[in-house]
Tab-separated table of C-alpha atoms in Angstrom:
chain	number	residue	atom	x	y	z
T	19	MET	CA	-9.360	43.743	4.449
T	20	PHE	CA	-8.737	41.119	6.857
T	21	VAL	CA	-11.697	39.166	5.497
T	22	ALA	CA	-10.643	39.270	1.815
T	23	ARG	CA	-7.141	38.103	2.767
T	24	SER	CA	-8.514	35.125	4.596
T	25	SER	CA	-10.977	34.163	1.694
T	26	VAL	CA	-8.056	34.160	-0.668
T	27	ARG	CA	-6.053	31.836	1.813
T	28	ALA	CA	-8.967	29.639	1.955
T	29	ALA	CA	-9.288	29.718	-1.599
T	30	GLU	CA	-5.267	28.734	-2.235
T	31	ILE	CA	-5.673	25.800	0.486
T	32	THR	CA	-8.491	24.335	-1.611
T	33	LYS	CA	-6.593	24.537	-4.616
T	34	ASP	CA	-3.368	23.049	-2.981
T	35	SER	CA	-5.622	20.331	-1.645
T	36	MET	CA	-7.131	19.187	-4.858
T	37	GLY	CA	-3.404	19.307	-6.156
T	38	ILE	CA	-2.334	17.092	-3.232
T	39	LEU	CA	-5.243	14.896	-3.675
T	40	LYS	CA	-4.483	14.341	-7.149
T	41	ASP	CA	-0.987	13.717	-6.428
T	42	ILE	CA	-1.865	11.041	-3.808
T	43	ALA	CA	-4.440	9.692	-6.256
T	44	ASP	CA	-1.622	8.974	-8.847
T	45	ASN	CA	0.809	7.660	-6.121
T	46	ILE	CA	-1.616	5.033	-4.989
T	47	ALA	CA	-2.597	4.066	-8.355
T	48	ALA	CA	0.867	3.301	-8.936
T	49	VAL	CA	1.115	1.078	-5.806
T	50	SER	CA	-2.172	-0.476	-6.274
T	51	SER	CA	-0.957	-1.877	-9.796
T	52	ALA	CA	1.885	-3.732	-8.063
T	53	ILE	CA	-0.726	-5.115	-5.395
T	54	LYS	CA	-3.217	-6.153	-8.348
T	55	ASN	CA	-0.192	-8.090	-10.109
T	56	ILE	CA	0.668	-9.701	-7.012
T	57	LYS	CA	-3.252	-10.739	-6.514
T	58	GLU	CA	-3.482	-12.062	-10.026
T	59	ILE	CA	-0.321	-14.493	-9.399
T	60	HIS	CA	-1.826	-15.698	-6.329
T	61	ALA	CA	-5.114	-16.751	-7.837
T	62	ALA	CA	-3.349	-18.619	-10.624
T	63	ILE	CA	-1.129	-20.255	-7.816
T	64	LYS	CA	-4.241	-20.859	-5.805
T	65	GLU	CA	-6.218	-22.139	-8.925
T	66	GLY	CA	-3.372	-24.519	-9.698
T	67	LYS	CA	-2.512	-25.522	-6.364
T	68	LYS	CA	-3.705	-29.207	-6.334
T	69	TYR	CA	-2.245	-29.844	-9.757
T	70	LEU	CA	0.923	-28.994	-8.379
T	71	GLU	CA	0.692	-30.701	-5.252
T	72	LYS	CA	-0.159	-33.878	-7.214
T	73	THR	CA	2.188	-33.667	-10.110
T	74	HIS	CA	5.327	-31.485	-8.789
T	75	PRO	CA	5.255	-31.736	-5.048
T	76	GLU	CA	9.340	-31.275	-5.336
T	77	VAL	CA	8.807	-27.174	-5.919
T	78	LYS	CA	6.069	-26.723	-3.592
T	79	LYS	CA	8.396	-25.430	-0.935
T	80	ASP	CA	9.897	-22.839	-3.420
T	81	VAL	CA	6.362	-21.778	-4.477
T	82	ALA	CA	5.820	-21.329	-0.705
T	83	ALA	CA	8.567	-19.101	-0.206
T	84	MET	CA	7.655	-17.048	-3.078
T	85	CYS	CA	4.342	-16.544	-1.466
T	86	VAL	CA	5.973	-15.265	1.584
T	87	GLU	CA	7.921	-12.611	-0.020
T	88	LEU	CA	4.653	-11.630	-1.960
T	89	GLN	CA	2.837	-11.670	1.373
T	90	LYS	CA	5.240	-9.376	3.069
T	91	THR	CA	4.881	-6.946	0.280
T	92	CYS	CA	1.097	-6.618	0.892
T	93	ASP	CA	1.593	-6.586	4.591
T	94	ALA	CA	3.877	-3.397	4.352
T	95	ILE	CA	1.498	-1.660	2.146
T	96	ALA	CA	-1.324	-2.289	4.330
T	97	LYS	CA	0.219	-1.257	7.448
T	98	ALA	CA	1.653	1.901	5.941
T	99	SER	CA	-1.939	2.965	4.627
T	100	GLY	CA	-3.017	2.831	8.298
T	101	VAL	CA	-1.351	5.993	9.092
T	102	ILE	CA	-4.040	7.711	7.370
T	103	THR	CA	-6.940	5.261	7.952
T	104	GLN	CA	-6.539	4.813	11.434
T	105	PHE	CA	-7.100	8.578	12.515
T	106	GLN	CA	-10.436	9.916	12.955
T	107	PHE	CA	-11.913	13.171	14.393
T	108	ASP	CA	-14.470	12.960	17.201
T	109	ALA	CA	-17.105	15.793	17.088
T	110	THR	CA	-19.404	14.625	20.021
T	111	PRO	CA	-20.251	17.354	22.193
T	112	GLY	CA	-17.469	17.852	24.807
T	113	SER	CA	-14.938	16.191	22.452
T	114	ILE	CA	-14.503	18.516	19.693
T	115	GLU	CA	-12.716	21.268	21.657
T	116	THR	CA	-10.052	18.703	22.477
T	117	GLN	CA	-9.478	17.677	18.507
T	118	PRO	CA	-6.822	20.266	17.257
T	119	THR	CA	-4.581	19.031	20.245
T	120	ARG	CA	-5.513	15.442	19.755
T	121	PHE	CA	-4.544	15.673	15.986
T	122	ASN	CA	-1.326	18.161	16.794
T	123	ASP	CA	-0.059	15.035	19.328
T	124	TYR	CA	-0.680	12.511	16.077
T	125	PHE	CA	1.018	15.069	13.714
T	126	ILE	CA	4.080	15.313	16.064
T	127	ALA	CA	4.296	11.965	16.398
T	128	TYR	CA	4.057	11.148	12.732
T	129	LYS	CA	6.851	13.807	12.065
T	130	THR	CA	9.131	12.274	14.794
T	131	ASN	CA	8.775	8.800	13.274
T	132	HIS	CA	7.889	9.378	9.666
T	133	HIS	CA	11.085	7.588	8.754
T	134	GLU	CA	9.629	4.685	10.462
T	135	ALA	CA	6.847	4.526	7.853
T	136	GLU	CA	9.548	4.281	5.141
T	137	ASN	CA	11.628	1.608	7.047
T	138	LEU	CA	8.484	-0.303	7.334
T	139	ILE	CA	7.938	-0.808	3.741
T	140	ARG	CA	11.485	-1.300	3.063
T	141	SER	CA	11.938	-3.856	5.819
T	142	LEU	CA	8.639	-5.939	5.324
T	143	LYS	CA	8.561	-5.750	1.762
T	144	GLY	CA	8.987	-9.146	-0.870
T	145	HIS	CA	12.329	-9.307	-2.052
T	146	CYS	CA	11.823	-9.528	-5.577
T	147	TYR	CA	15.018	-11.356	-6.152
T	148	VAL	CA	13.953	-13.972	-3.928
T	149	ILE	CA	10.844	-14.611	-5.774
T	150	ARG	CA	12.931	-14.551	-8.926
T	151	ASP	CA	15.405	-16.878	-7.507
T	152	HIS	CA	12.880	-19.456	-6.785
T	153	ALA	CA	10.922	-18.891	-9.891
T	154	GLU	CA	14.115	-19.767	-11.889
T	155	LYS	CA	14.840	-22.744	-9.707
T	156	ILE	CA	11.388	-24.483	-10.280
T	157	SER	CA	11.434	-24.023	-13.995
T	158	SER	CA	15.422	-24.736	-14.589
T	159	GLY	CA	16.469	-27.774	-16.377
T	160	ALA	CA	12.605	-28.140	-17.752
T	161	ASN	CA	11.421	-27.351	-21.157
T	162	LYS	CA	8.444	-25.707	-19.190
T	163	SER	CA	7.528	-22.089	-18.381
T	164	PHE	CA	7.099	-21.625	-14.781
T	165	TRP	CA	3.154	-21.184	-14.941
T	166	SER	CA	2.866	-24.888	-16.538
T	167	PHE	CA	3.710	-26.424	-13.313
T	168	PHE	CA	0.384	-25.448	-11.996
T	169	GLY	CA	-1.592	-27.227	-14.996
T	170	LEU	CA	-3.218	-23.809	-16.179
T	171	HIS	CA	-3.056	-25.373	-19.944
T	172	SER	CA	-3.421	-21.841	-21.699
T	173	ALA	CA	-0.423	-20.468	-23.334
T	174	GLU	CA	-2.056	-17.243	-23.506
T	175	ARG	CA	-2.563	-16.987	-20.052
T	176	GLU	CA	0.720	-18.441	-19.143
T	177	ALA	CA	2.371	-15.518	-21.120
T	178	ALA	CA	0.171	-13.114	-19.217
T	179	LEU	CA	1.070	-14.070	-15.800
T	180	ALA	CA	4.820	-14.487	-16.994
T	181	ALA	CA	4.694	-10.647	-17.604
T	182	MET	CA	3.156	-9.968	-14.274
T	183	LEU	CA	5.749	-12.173	-12.539
T	184	GLN	CA	8.312	-10.352	-14.418
T	185	ARG	CA	6.826	-6.619	-13.136
T	186	VAL	CA	7.033	-8.225	-9.703
T	187	TYR	CA	10.670	-8.899	-10.467
T	188	ASN	CA	11.134	-5.383	-11.704
T	189	ASP	CA	9.518	-4.169	-8.582
T	190	GLU	CA	13.041	-4.536	-6.712
T	191	MET	CA	14.738	-1.868	-9.068
T	192	ASP	CA	11.087	0.364	-8.799
T	193	MET	CA	10.700	-0.252	-4.771
T	194	HIS	CA	12.620	2.773	-3.704
T	195	ASP	CA	9.950	4.851	-5.967
T	196	VAL	CA	7.279	2.913	-4.325
T	197	VAL	CA	8.685	3.895	-0.938
T	198	HIS	CA	9.081	7.347	-1.853
T	199	ARG	CA	5.567	7.528	-3.408
T	200	MET	CA	3.890	6.027	-0.372
T	201	ALA	CA	5.756	8.436	2.436
T	202	ARG	CA	5.281	11.508	0.126
T	203	SER	CA	1.594	10.938	0.031
T	204	MET	CA	1.236	10.101	3.877
T	205	HIS	CA	3.150	13.274	4.390
T	206	LYS	CA	1.410	15.615	2.181
T	207	ALA	CA	-2.078	14.397	3.455
T	208	ILE	CA	-1.188	14.799	7.173
T	209	GLU	CA	0.318	18.509	6.718
T	210	ASP	CA	-2.719	19.587	4.476
T	211	VAL	CA	-5.134	18.435	7.151
T	212	ASN	CA	-2.907	19.859	9.917
T	213	ALA	CA	-2.880	23.231	7.887
T	214	ALA	CA	-6.972	23.093	7.446
T	215	LEU	CA	-6.723	23.158	11.665
T	216	LEU	CA	-5.112	26.446	11.305
T	217	THR	CA	-6.506	30.048	11.300
T	218	ASN	CA	-3.373	32.697	11.559
T	219	GLY	CA	-0.964	30.068	12.729
T	220	LEU	CA	-3.361	28.795	15.783
T	221	MET	CA	-5.642	25.644	15.900
T	222	HIS	CA	-8.986	26.100	16.238
T	223	ALA	CA	-11.999	23.575	17.211
T	224	ASP	CA	-13.991	25.422	14.570
T	225	ASN	CA	-11.908	24.285	11.750
T	226	VAL	CA	-12.401	20.745	12.854
T	227	PRO	CA	-15.088	19.864	10.294
T	228	ALA	CA	-13.208	21.170	7.358
T	229	ALA	CA	-10.166	19.303	8.484
T	230	SER	CA	-12.330	16.393	8.848
T	231	ALA	CA	-13.485	16.445	5.559
T	232	ARG	CA	-10.310	16.834	4.013
T	233	LEU	CA	-8.872	13.771	5.963
T	234	ASN	CA	-11.873	11.871	4.897
T	235	GLU	CA	-10.856	12.553	1.239
T	236	TYR	CA	-7.233	11.408	1.711
T	237	ARG	CA	-8.471	8.399	3.813
T	238	GLU	CA	-10.873	6.907	1.105
T	239	HIS	CA	-7.675	6.491	-1.219
T	240	PHE	CA	-5.619	4.975	1.323
T	241	ARG	CA	-8.275	2.974	2.426
T	242	GLN	CA	-9.002	1.344	-0.939
T	243	LEU	CA	-5.371	0.587	-0.960
T	244	GLU	CA	-4.974	-0.684	2.389
T	245	SER	CA	-8.296	-3.086	1.827
T	246	LEU	CA	-6.686	-4.437	-1.682
T	247	ALA	CA	-3.217	-4.954	0.240
T	248	ALA	CA	-4.941	-6.508	3.179
T	249	ASP	CA	-7.132	-9.139	1.496
T	250	THR	CA	-4.484	-10.216	-0.939
T	251	ARG	CA	-2.051	-10.421	2.236
T	252	ASP	CA	-4.627	-12.696	3.885
T	253	LYS	CA	-5.365	-14.793	0.818
T	254	LEU	CA	-1.665	-15.475	0.576
T	255	ILE	CA	-1.413	-16.376	4.023
T	256	GLU	CA	-4.379	-18.904	3.534
T	257	THR	CA	-2.505	-20.541	0.822
T	258	LEU	CA	0.563	-20.660	2.477
T	259	THR	CA	-1.054	-22.443	5.314
T	260	GLU	CA	-2.171	-24.849	2.647
T	261	LEU	CA	1.051	-25.314	1.204
T	262	LEU	CA	3.152	-25.913	4.077
């Protein structure tokens, strides 16, 4: 009878984990979309940087200020993702017995400081209204779109980039949702890995392989987001160095 109940519980955990994984995948896809917009915007700035410096040097500082805010957003997302990607179980002989306690310490620290993860995203995220103000300042008084200052010479591409930039502006309104999605995803992943370590409310080293497999699934989603955000952040920093 006991074995049957354990089997049912294991099935429930697997079903719950699949639901959590889908929720996390959906949340991360939404956050990734925002980062991809920033990546495309940076690519256009990078491409048109020389033209800008040659023909419109007066707006270079405002473009740099925009890049700073975009870089902050990417940095915040990359660092927040690290909460999941940086922990790894150790199954080497002599170490596996300590892994439940090690993760429990990590879990307790996260639960104690989980508001810091949300505050990190809020405090380091780019201020979208600052980006908007600089973009409007650059193109004010000119019969040109913002992107025409970069010599892209393509009305279609300028329109697409303008839409991306508008979505970045709108993210100021949506950032509360982004913060919530990120925080909820991190919390659910850590809670579920912790649950995988438990049998009848007790942590067991025998459960480490299952918990590690579960963490690896979650980590892969966060790693992709972390890599995208960090790469975009680093490229923005490089461009900033060239602009300043």
